[in-house]
């Protein structure tokens, strides 16, 4: 009995010590994983992203943005479709460039600009570009994904992309809604707050007005595409082209100018209708 009590006390002390160690430890990021492309080519970008769709390169605007940047600036690249691979942050996309793992689309964009000498904008335009990109990535994105994940077609697309038999779709849709859908709701609520659908629609219209008023020519800053076009178009394309949802109705009814802009970008970057 005494021995049992001693062992129990020792276990409790160890547990408390481990808890205190973790409590007072400074958070640290995971180490970068080993490079997957061992025989890489110099200055070639290996872009790891979700599996391609037939009518849109990706359901992820962040993956699509990086692919568009590579296409815009003729950066040598290869896309690698991923089902289970993720970056050290647990997300996609990530790239490998000259033997280095680089995660997060914003950091990837910065690295591409510096490594491949992408021309800089003027100070004023750069400020506008950053502001519009941040609004799109950190506010509009959460509005769009709420509407995107509200329709069954979103989950059907995911099920199809991972190769599950179609007869399992009715079984998996409720499961995905209860897991992934709930996770999306929590993430959106934490990022921009909890809103009723009517309120989300009001916020959506406001953000799209900002986008529409920012278009100064064929593209956002005139007749030549810049990185902000890759960001804005990617977010809108991944909710408009894959399947119909509330965003489709809003763009067609209230923002035809934005939709026309999207078509110009699509034809510029994907002249063969989203083919590789």
C-alpha positions as YAML, in Angstrom:
chain: A
units: angstrom
residues:
- id: 1
  name: UNK
  ca: [0.00, 0.00, 0.00]
- id: 2
  name: UNK
  ca: [2.82, 2.36, 0.91]
- id: 3
  name: UNK
  ca: [4.60, 1.52, -2.36]
- id: 4
  name: UNK
  ca: [1.42, 2.21, -4.35]
- id: 5
  name: UNK
  ca: [0.99, 5.60, -2.67]
- id: 6
  name: UNK
  ca: [4.63, 6.45, -3.36]
- id: 7
  name: UNK
  ca: [4.26, 5.60, -7.08]
- id: 8
  name: UNK
  ca: [1.03, 7.60, -7.30]
- id: 9
  name: UNK
  ca: [2.64, 10.60, -5.65]
- id: 10
  name: UNK
  ca: [5.64, 10.36, -7.99]
- id: 11
  name: UNK
  ca: [3.34, 10.28, -11.05]
- id: 12
  name: UNK
  ca: [1.44, 13.33, -9.77]
- id: 13
  name: UNK
  ca: [4.67, 15.24, -9.11]
- id: 14
  name: UNK
  ca: [5.94, 14.43, -12.62]
- id: 15
  name: UNK
  ca: [2.66, 15.53, -14.15]
- id: 16
  name: UNK
  ca: [2.73, 18.82, -12.24]
- id: 17
  name: UNK
  ca: [6.37, 19.40, -13.21]
- id: 18
  name: UNK
  ca: [5.58, 18.77, -16.88]
- id: 19
  name: UNK
  ca: [2.58, 21.11, -16.73]
- id: 20
  name: UNK
  ca: [4.64, 23.87, -15.11]
- id: 21
  name: UNK
  ca: [7.42, 23.39, -17.66]
- id: 22
  name: UNK
  ca: [4.97, 23.75, -20.55]
- id: 23
  name: UNK
  ca: [3.20, 26.67, -18.83]
- id: 24
  name: UNK
  ca: [6.38, 28.71, -18.41]
- id: 25
  name: UNK
  ca: [8.03, 27.65, -21.70]
- id: 26
  name: UNK
  ca: [8.16, 30.11, -24.58]
- id: 27
  name: UNK
  ca: [6.03, 28.89, -27.51]
- id: 28
  name: UNK
  ca: [8.14, 27.69, -30.43]
- id: 29
  name: UNK
  ca: [7.39, 26.87, -34.04]
- id: 30
  name: UNK
  ca: [8.00, 23.42, -35.45]
- id: 31
  name: UNK
  ca: [11.25, 22.79, -37.27]
- id: 32
  name: UNK
  ca: [11.07, 22.87, -41.05]
- id: 33
  name: UNK
  ca: [10.42, 19.39, -42.48]
- id: 34
  name: UNK
  ca: [12.84, 17.56, -44.74]
- id: 35
  name: UNK
  ca: [12.76, 18.59, -48.39]
- id: 36
  name: UNK
  ca: [10.56, 16.32, -50.48]
- id: 37
  name: UNK
  ca: [12.10, 17.13, -53.87]
- id: 38
  name: UNK
  ca: [15.63, 15.82, -53.45]
- id: 39
  name: UNK
  ca: [16.68, 16.24, -57.08]
- id: 40
  name: UNK
  ca: [15.34, 19.79, -57.41]
- id: 41
  name: UNK
  ca: [16.27, 22.12, -60.22]
- id: 42
  name: UNK
  ca: [17.87, 25.43, -59.34]
- id: 43
  name: UNK
  ca: [15.46, 28.36, -59.19]
- id: 44
  name: UNK
  ca: [12.44, 26.16, -59.92]
- id: 45
  name: UNK
  ca: [9.45, 26.56, -57.60]
- id: 46
  name: UNK
  ca: [7.78, 23.34, -56.47]
- id: 47
  name: UNK
  ca: [4.27, 24.34, -55.42]
- id: 48
  name: UNK
  ca: [2.46, 21.90, -53.15]
- id: 49
  name: UNK
  ca: [-1.28, 22.48, -53.27]
- id: 50
  name: UNK
  ca: [-4.67, 20.80, -53.17]
- id: 51
  name: UNK
  ca: [-5.69, 18.56, -56.04]
- id: 52
  name: UNK
  ca: [-6.85, 20.47, -59.10]
- id: 53
  name: UNK
  ca: [-10.51, 20.75, -60.04]
- id: 54
  name: UNK
  ca: [-11.99, 20.55, -63.54]
- id: 55
  name: UNK
  ca: [-13.52, 24.03, -63.53]
- id: 56
  name: UNK
  ca: [-11.16, 25.87, -61.17]
- id: 57
  name: UNK
  ca: [-7.50, 25.29, -60.28]
- id: 58
  name: UNK
  ca: [-8.23, 24.97, -56.56]
- id: 59
  name: UNK
  ca: [-10.79, 25.44, -53.80]
- id: 60
  name: UNK
  ca: [-8.07, 27.30, -51.90]
- id: 61
  name: UNK
  ca: [-7.51, 30.96, -52.84]
- id: 62
  name: UNK
  ca: [-4.10, 30.88, -51.20]
- id: 63
  name: UNK
  ca: [-2.90, 27.99, -53.37]
- id: 64
  name: UNK
  ca: [-4.35, 29.61, -56.45]
- id: 65
  name: UNK
  ca: [-2.71, 32.95, -55.69]
- id: 66
  name: UNK
  ca: [0.79, 31.45, -55.70]
- id: 67
  name: UNK
  ca: [0.17, 29.57, -58.95]
- id: 68
  name: UNK
  ca: [-1.08, 32.77, -60.59]
- id: 69
  name: UNK
  ca: [1.98, 34.72, -59.42]
- id: 70
  name: UNK
  ca: [4.20, 32.09, -61.01]
- id: 71
  name: UNK
  ca: [2.24, 32.29, -64.24]
- id: 72
  name: UNK
  ca: [2.14, 36.12, -64.25]
- id: 73
  name: UNK
  ca: [5.89, 36.50, -63.94]
- id: 74
  name: UNK
  ca: [6.95, 33.40, -65.91]
- id: 75
  name: UNK
  ca: [8.54, 31.84, -62.85]
- id: 76
  name: UNK
  ca: [9.65, 28.25, -63.56]
- id: 77
  name: UNK
  ca: [7.42, 26.06, -61.43]
- id: 78
  name: UNK
  ca: [5.83, 22.66, -61.00]
- id: 79
  name: UNK
  ca: [2.61, 22.00, -59.12]
- id: 80
  name: UNK
  ca: [2.36, 18.98, -56.84]
- id: 81
  name: UNK
  ca: [-1.15, 17.85, -55.93]
- id: 82
  name: UNK
  ca: [-1.47, 16.95, -52.25]
- id: 83
  name: UNK
  ca: [-4.06, 14.90, -50.43]
- id: 84
  name: UNK
  ca: [-2.36, 14.54, -47.08]
- id: 85
  name: UNK
  ca: [0.91, 16.51, -47.24]
- id: 86
  name: UNK
  ca: [0.94, 19.80, -45.34]
- id: 87
  name: UNK
  ca: [3.46, 22.51, -44.45]
- id: 88
  name: UNK
  ca: [5.09, 22.77, -41.05]
- id: 89
  name: UNK
  ca: [2.15, 25.03, -40.17]
- id: 90
  name: UNK
  ca: [-0.29, 22.27, -41.06]
- id: 91
  name: UNK
  ca: [-1.59, 24.14, -44.11]
- id: 92
  name: UNK
  ca: [-1.34, 24.44, -47.88]
- id: 93
  name: UNK
  ca: [0.22, 25.84, -49.94]
- id: 94
  name: UNK
  ca: [3.90, 25.52, -49.33]
- id: 95
  name: UNK
  ca: [6.77, 25.65, -51.78]
- id: 96
  name: UNK
  ca: [10.25, 24.27, -52.06]
- id: 97
  name: UNK
  ca: [12.80, 26.56, -53.66]
- id: 98
  name: UNK
  ca: [16.46, 25.64, -54.00]
- id: 99
  name: UNK
  ca: [16.18, 23.11, -51.19]
- id: 100
  name: UNK
  ca: [14.22, 25.31, -48.76]
- id: 101
  name: UNK
  ca: [10.74, 24.71, -47.38]
- id: 102
  name: UNK
  ca: [8.69, 27.94, -47.37]
- id: 103
  name: UNK
  ca: [5.18, 28.00, -45.90]
- id: 104
  name: UNK
  ca: [2.35, 30.58, -45.74]
- id: 105
  name: UNK
  ca: [1.16, 32.28, -48.92]
- id: 106
  name: UNK
  ca: [2.14, 35.77, -47.73]
- id: 107
  name: UNK
  ca: [5.72, 34.70, -46.99]
- id: 108
  name: UNK
  ca: [5.85, 32.74, -50.23]
- id: 109
  name: UNK
  ca: [4.75, 35.83, -52.16]
- id: 110
  name: UNK
  ca: [7.43, 37.94, -50.46]
- id: 111
  name: UNK
  ca: [10.10, 35.36, -51.25]
- id: 112
  name: UNK
  ca: [9.03, 35.09, -54.89]
- id: 113
  name: UNK
  ca: [9.14, 38.87, -55.27]
- id: 114
  name: UNK
  ca: [12.64, 39.14, -53.85]
- id: 115
  name: UNK
  ca: [14.15, 36.01, -55.40]
- id: 116
  name: UNK
  ca: [12.79, 36.56, -58.91]
- id: 117
  name: UNK
  ca: [13.09, 40.38, -58.88]
- id: 118
  name: UNK
  ca: [9.40, 41.08, -59.40]
- id: 119
  name: UNK
  ca: [9.08, 44.82, -60.12]
- id: 120
  name: UNK
  ca: [7.97, 46.99, -57.21]
- id: 121
  name: UNK
  ca: [5.00, 49.33, -57.36]
- id: 122
  name: UNK
  ca: [5.20, 53.01, -56.51]
- id: 123
  name: UNK
  ca: [4.97, 53.83, -52.80]
- id: 124
  name: UNK
  ca: [1.33, 54.91, -53.06]
- id: 125
  name: UNK
  ca: [0.23, 51.94, -55.13]
- id: 126
  name: UNK
  ca: [2.13, 49.52, -52.90]
- id: 127
  name: UNK
  ca: [0.28, 50.88, -49.87]
- id: 128
  name: UNK
  ca: [-3.06, 50.46, -51.66]
- id: 129
  name: UNK
  ca: [-2.05, 46.99, -52.80]
- id: 130
  name: UNK
  ca: [-1.16, 45.83, -49.30]
- id: 131
  name: UNK
  ca: [-4.35, 47.32, -47.80]
- id: 132
  name: UNK
  ca: [-6.63, 45.67, -50.38]
- id: 133
  name: UNK
  ca: [-4.78, 42.36, -50.14]
- id: 134
  name: UNK
  ca: [-5.04, 42.33, -46.34]
- id: 135
  name: UNK
  ca: [-8.76, 43.14, -46.46]
- id: 136
  name: UNK
  ca: [-9.24, 40.32, -48.94]
- id: 137
  name: UNK
  ca: [-7.13, 37.75, -47.08]
- id: 138
  name: UNK
  ca: [-8.32, 38.59, -43.57]
- id: 139
  name: UNK
  ca: [-11.93, 39.77, -43.92]
- id: 140
  name: UNK
  ca: [-13.48, 39.01, -47.29]
- id: 141
  name: UNK
  ca: [-12.05, 35.49, -47.13]
- id: 142
  name: UNK
  ca: [-14.06, 34.65, -44.02]
- id: 143
  name: UNK
  ca: [-17.27, 36.01, -45.51]
- id: 144
  name: UNK
  ca: [-16.77, 34.03, -48.70]
- id: 145
  name: UNK
  ca: [-15.97, 30.76, -46.96]
- id: 146
  name: UNK
  ca: [-19.10, 31.00, -44.80]
- id: 147
  name: UNK
  ca: [-21.26, 31.14, -47.93]
- id: 148
  name: UNK
  ca: [-19.10, 28.61, -49.78]
- id: 149
  name: UNK
  ca: [-19.40, 25.97, -47.06]
- id: 150
  name: UNK
  ca: [-23.17, 26.49, -46.71]
- id: 151
  name: UNK
  ca: [-24.00, 24.47, -49.84]
- id: 152
  name: UNK
  ca: [-23.74, 20.71, -50.34]
- id: 153
  name: UNK
  ca: [-21.83, 21.22, -53.58]
- id: 154
  name: UNK
  ca: [-18.79, 22.32, -51.57]
- id: 155
  name: UNK
  ca: [-18.63, 19.01, -49.72]
- id: 156
  name: UNK
  ca: [-19.42, 17.05, -52.88]
- id: 157
  name: UNK
  ca: [-16.42, 18.73, -54.51]
- id: 158
  name: UNK
  ca: [-14.15, 17.77, -51.61]
- id: 159
  name: UNK
  ca: [-15.38, 14.18, -51.66]
- id: 160
  name: UNK
  ca: [-14.79, 13.98, -55.41]
- id: 161
  name: UNK
  ca: [-11.32, 15.48, -55.15]
- id: 162
  name: UNK
  ca: [-10.08, 12.83, -52.71]
- id: 163
  name: UNK
  ca: [-11.37, 10.00, -54.88]
- id: 164
  name: UNK
  ca: [-14.14, 8.58, -52.71]
- id: 165
  name: UNK
  ca: [-16.86, 6.62, -54.54]
- id: 166
  name: UNK
  ca: [-19.85, 8.79, -55.43]
- id: 167
  name: UNK
  ca: [-22.31, 6.47, -53.69]
- id: 168
  name: UNK
  ca: [-20.70, 7.44, -50.36]
- id: 169
  name: UNK
  ca: [-21.45, 11.15, -50.89]
- id: 170
  name: UNK
  ca: [-24.81, 11.13, -49.03]
- id: 171
  name: UNK
  ca: [-23.06, 9.51, -46.06]
- id: 172
  name: UNK
  ca: [-20.07, 11.84, -45.90]
- id: 173
  name: UNK
  ca: [-21.81, 15.19, -46.48]
- id: 174
  name: UNK
  ca: [-23.43, 15.27, -43.00]
- id: 175
  name: UNK
  ca: [-20.15, 14.14, -41.44]
- id: 176
  name: UNK
  ca: [-18.16, 16.87, -43.20]
- id: 177
  name: UNK
  ca: [-20.75, 19.49, -42.31]
- id: 178
  name: UNK
  ca: [-20.60, 18.47, -38.66]
- id: 179
  name: UNK
  ca: [-16.78, 18.52, -38.55]
- id: 180
  name: UNK
  ca: [-15.27, 20.78, -41.18]
- id: 181
  name: UNK
  ca: [-18.30, 23.06, -41.34]
- id: 182
  name: UNK
  ca: [-18.28, 23.55, -37.59]
- id: 183
  name: UNK
  ca: [-14.54, 24.25, -37.63]
- id: 184
  name: UNK
  ca: [-15.03, 26.89, -40.35]
- id: 185
  name: UNK
  ca: [-17.80, 28.55, -38.36]
- id: 186
  name: UNK
  ca: [-15.64, 28.73, -35.22]
- id: 187
  name: UNK
  ca: [-12.67, 30.10, -37.13]
- id: 188
  name: UNK
  ca: [-14.78, 32.74, -38.86]
- id: 189
  name: UNK
  ca: [-16.46, 33.76, -35.61]
- id: 190
  name: UNK
  ca: [-13.06, 34.17, -33.98]
- id: 191
  name: UNK
  ca: [-11.72, 36.21, -36.90]
- id: 192
  name: UNK
  ca: [-14.59, 38.58, -37.74]
- id: 193
  name: UNK
  ca: [-17.35, 37.81, -35.21]
- id: 194
  name: UNK
  ca: [-20.66, 35.95, -35.22]
- id: 195
  name: UNK
  ca: [-23.28, 37.25, -37.62]
- id: 196
  name: UNK
  ca: [-26.65, 36.29, -39.01]
- id: 197
  name: UNK
  ca: [-26.81, 35.51, -42.73]
- id: 198
  name: UNK
  ca: [-28.38, 38.90, -43.46]
- id: 199
  name: UNK
  ca: [-25.54, 40.65, -41.63]
- id: 200
  name: UNK
  ca: [-22.93, 38.57, -43.43]
- id: 201
  name: UNK
  ca: [-24.52, 39.57, -46.71]
- id: 202
  name: UNK
  ca: [-24.31, 43.26, -45.77]
- id: 203
  name: UNK
  ca: [-20.63, 42.90, -44.93]
- id: 204
  name: UNK
  ca: [-20.05, 40.99, -48.16]
- id: 205
  name: UNK
  ca: [-21.61, 43.75, -50.25]
- id: 206
  name: UNK
  ca: [-19.45, 46.35, -48.50]
- id: 207
  name: UNK
  ca: [-16.23, 44.45, -49.21]
- id: 208
  name: UNK
  ca: [-17.20, 43.86, -52.83]
- id: 209
  name: UNK
  ca: [-17.92, 47.57, -53.20]
- id: 210
  name: UNK
  ca: [-14.35, 48.24, -52.10]
- id: 211
  name: UNK
  ca: [-13.07, 45.77, -54.69]
- id: 212
  name: UNK
  ca: [-15.24, 47.27, -57.43]
- id: 213
  name: UNK
  ca: [-14.19, 50.83, -56.63]
- id: 214
  name: UNK
  ca: [-10.53, 49.77, -56.71]
- id: 215
  name: UNK
  ca: [-10.62, 48.59, -60.33]
- id: 216
  name: UNK
  ca: [-8.99, 51.38, -62.37]
- id: 217
  name: UNK
  ca: [-8.77, 49.72, -65.78]
- id: 218
  name: UNK
  ca: [-8.74, 46.20, -67.15]
- id: 219
  name: UNK
  ca: [-7.17, 45.25, -63.84]
- id: 220
  name: UNK
  ca: [-6.98, 46.88, -60.42]
- id: 221
  name: UNK
  ca: [-4.16, 49.31, -61.17]
- id: 222
  name: UNK
  ca: [-4.72, 49.72, -64.88]
- id: 223
  name: UNK
  ca: [-4.01, 47.62, -67.96]
- id: 224
  name: UNK
  ca: [-1.32, 45.44, -66.42]
- id: 225
  name: UNK
  ca: [-1.80, 42.79, -63.74]
- id: 226
  name: UNK
  ca: [-0.01, 43.17, -60.41]
- id: 227
  name: UNK
  ca: [0.18, 40.85, -57.37]
- id: 228
  name: UNK
  ca: [-2.99, 42.30, -55.83]
- id: 229
  name: UNK
  ca: [-4.91, 40.98, -58.83]
- id: 230
  name: UNK
  ca: [-3.68, 37.49, -58.03]
- id: 231
  name: UNK
  ca: [-4.99, 37.84, -54.48]
- id: 232
  name: UNK
  ca: [-8.38, 39.37, -55.23]
- id: 233
  name: UNK
  ca: [-9.14, 37.16, -58.23]
- id: 234
  name: UNK
  ca: [-8.16, 33.96, -56.41]
- id: 235
  name: UNK
  ca: [-10.57, 34.59, -53.56]
- id: 236
  name: UNK
  ca: [-13.45, 35.37, -55.90]
- id: 237
  name: UNK
  ca: [-12.66, 32.63, -58.42]
- id: 238
  name: UNK
  ca: [-12.66, 29.86, -55.82]
- id: 239
  name: UNK
  ca: [-16.23, 30.70, -54.79]
- id: 240
  name: UNK
  ca: [-17.68, 31.60, -58.21]
- id: 241
  name: UNK
  ca: [-16.36, 29.05, -60.70]
- id: 242
  name: UNK
  ca: [-16.50, 25.65, -58.90]
- id: 243
  name: UNK
  ca: [-20.26, 25.59, -58.15]
- id: 244
  name: UNK
  ca: [-23.22, 27.90, -57.62]
- id: 245
  name: UNK
  ca: [-23.79, 29.50, -54.24]
- id: 246
  name: UNK
  ca: [-24.87, 32.83, -52.78]
- id: 247
  name: UNK
  ca: [-21.72, 34.54, -54.09]
- id: 248
  name: UNK
  ca: [-22.68, 33.61, -57.65]
- id: 249
  name: UNK
  ca: [-26.02, 35.39, -57.28]
- id: 250
  name: UNK
  ca: [-24.47, 38.47, -55.64]
- id: 251
  name: UNK
  ca: [-21.79, 38.91, -58.32]
- id: 252
  name: UNK
  ca: [-24.19, 38.41, -61.21]
- id: 253
  name: UNK
  ca: [-26.92, 40.64, -59.81]
- id: 254
  name: UNK
  ca: [-25.11, 43.40, -57.91]
- id: 255
  name: UNK
  ca: [-21.48, 43.41, -59.09]
- id: 256
  name: UNK
  ca: [-21.30, 42.62, -62.82]
- id: 257
  name: UNK
  ca: [-18.24, 44.89, -63.09]
- id: 258
  name: UNK
  ca: [-16.37, 42.69, -60.62]
- id: 259
  name: UNK
  ca: [-17.46, 39.59, -62.49]
- id: 260
  name: UNK
  ca: [-16.26, 41.09, -65.78]
- id: 261
  name: UNK
  ca: [-12.95, 41.86, -64.08]
- id: 262
  name: UNK
  ca: [-12.68, 38.22, -62.96]
- id: 263
  name: UNK
  ca: [-13.24, 37.06, -66.52]
- id: 264
  name: UNK
  ca: [-10.46, 39.35, -67.78]
- id: 265
  name: UNK
  ca: [-8.03, 37.98, -65.20]
- id: 266
  name: UNK
  ca: [-9.04, 34.39, -65.94]
- id: 267
  name: UNK
  ca: [-8.45, 34.83, -69.67]
- id: 268
  name: UNK
  ca: [-5.13, 36.56, -69.02]
- id: 269
  name: UNK
  ca: [-3.72, 33.92, -66.68]
- id: 270
  name: UNK
  ca: [-5.66, 30.82, -67.74]
- id: 271
  name: UNK
  ca: [-6.29, 31.31, -71.48]
- id: 272
  name: UNK
  ca: [-7.13, 27.64, -71.88]
- id: 273
  name: UNK
  ca: [-9.97, 27.75, -69.33]
- id: 274
  name: UNK
  ca: [-8.15, 26.75, -66.14]
- id: 275
  name: UNK
  ca: [-6.12, 23.95, -67.67]
- id: 276
  name: UNK
  ca: [-2.58, 23.39, -66.44]
...
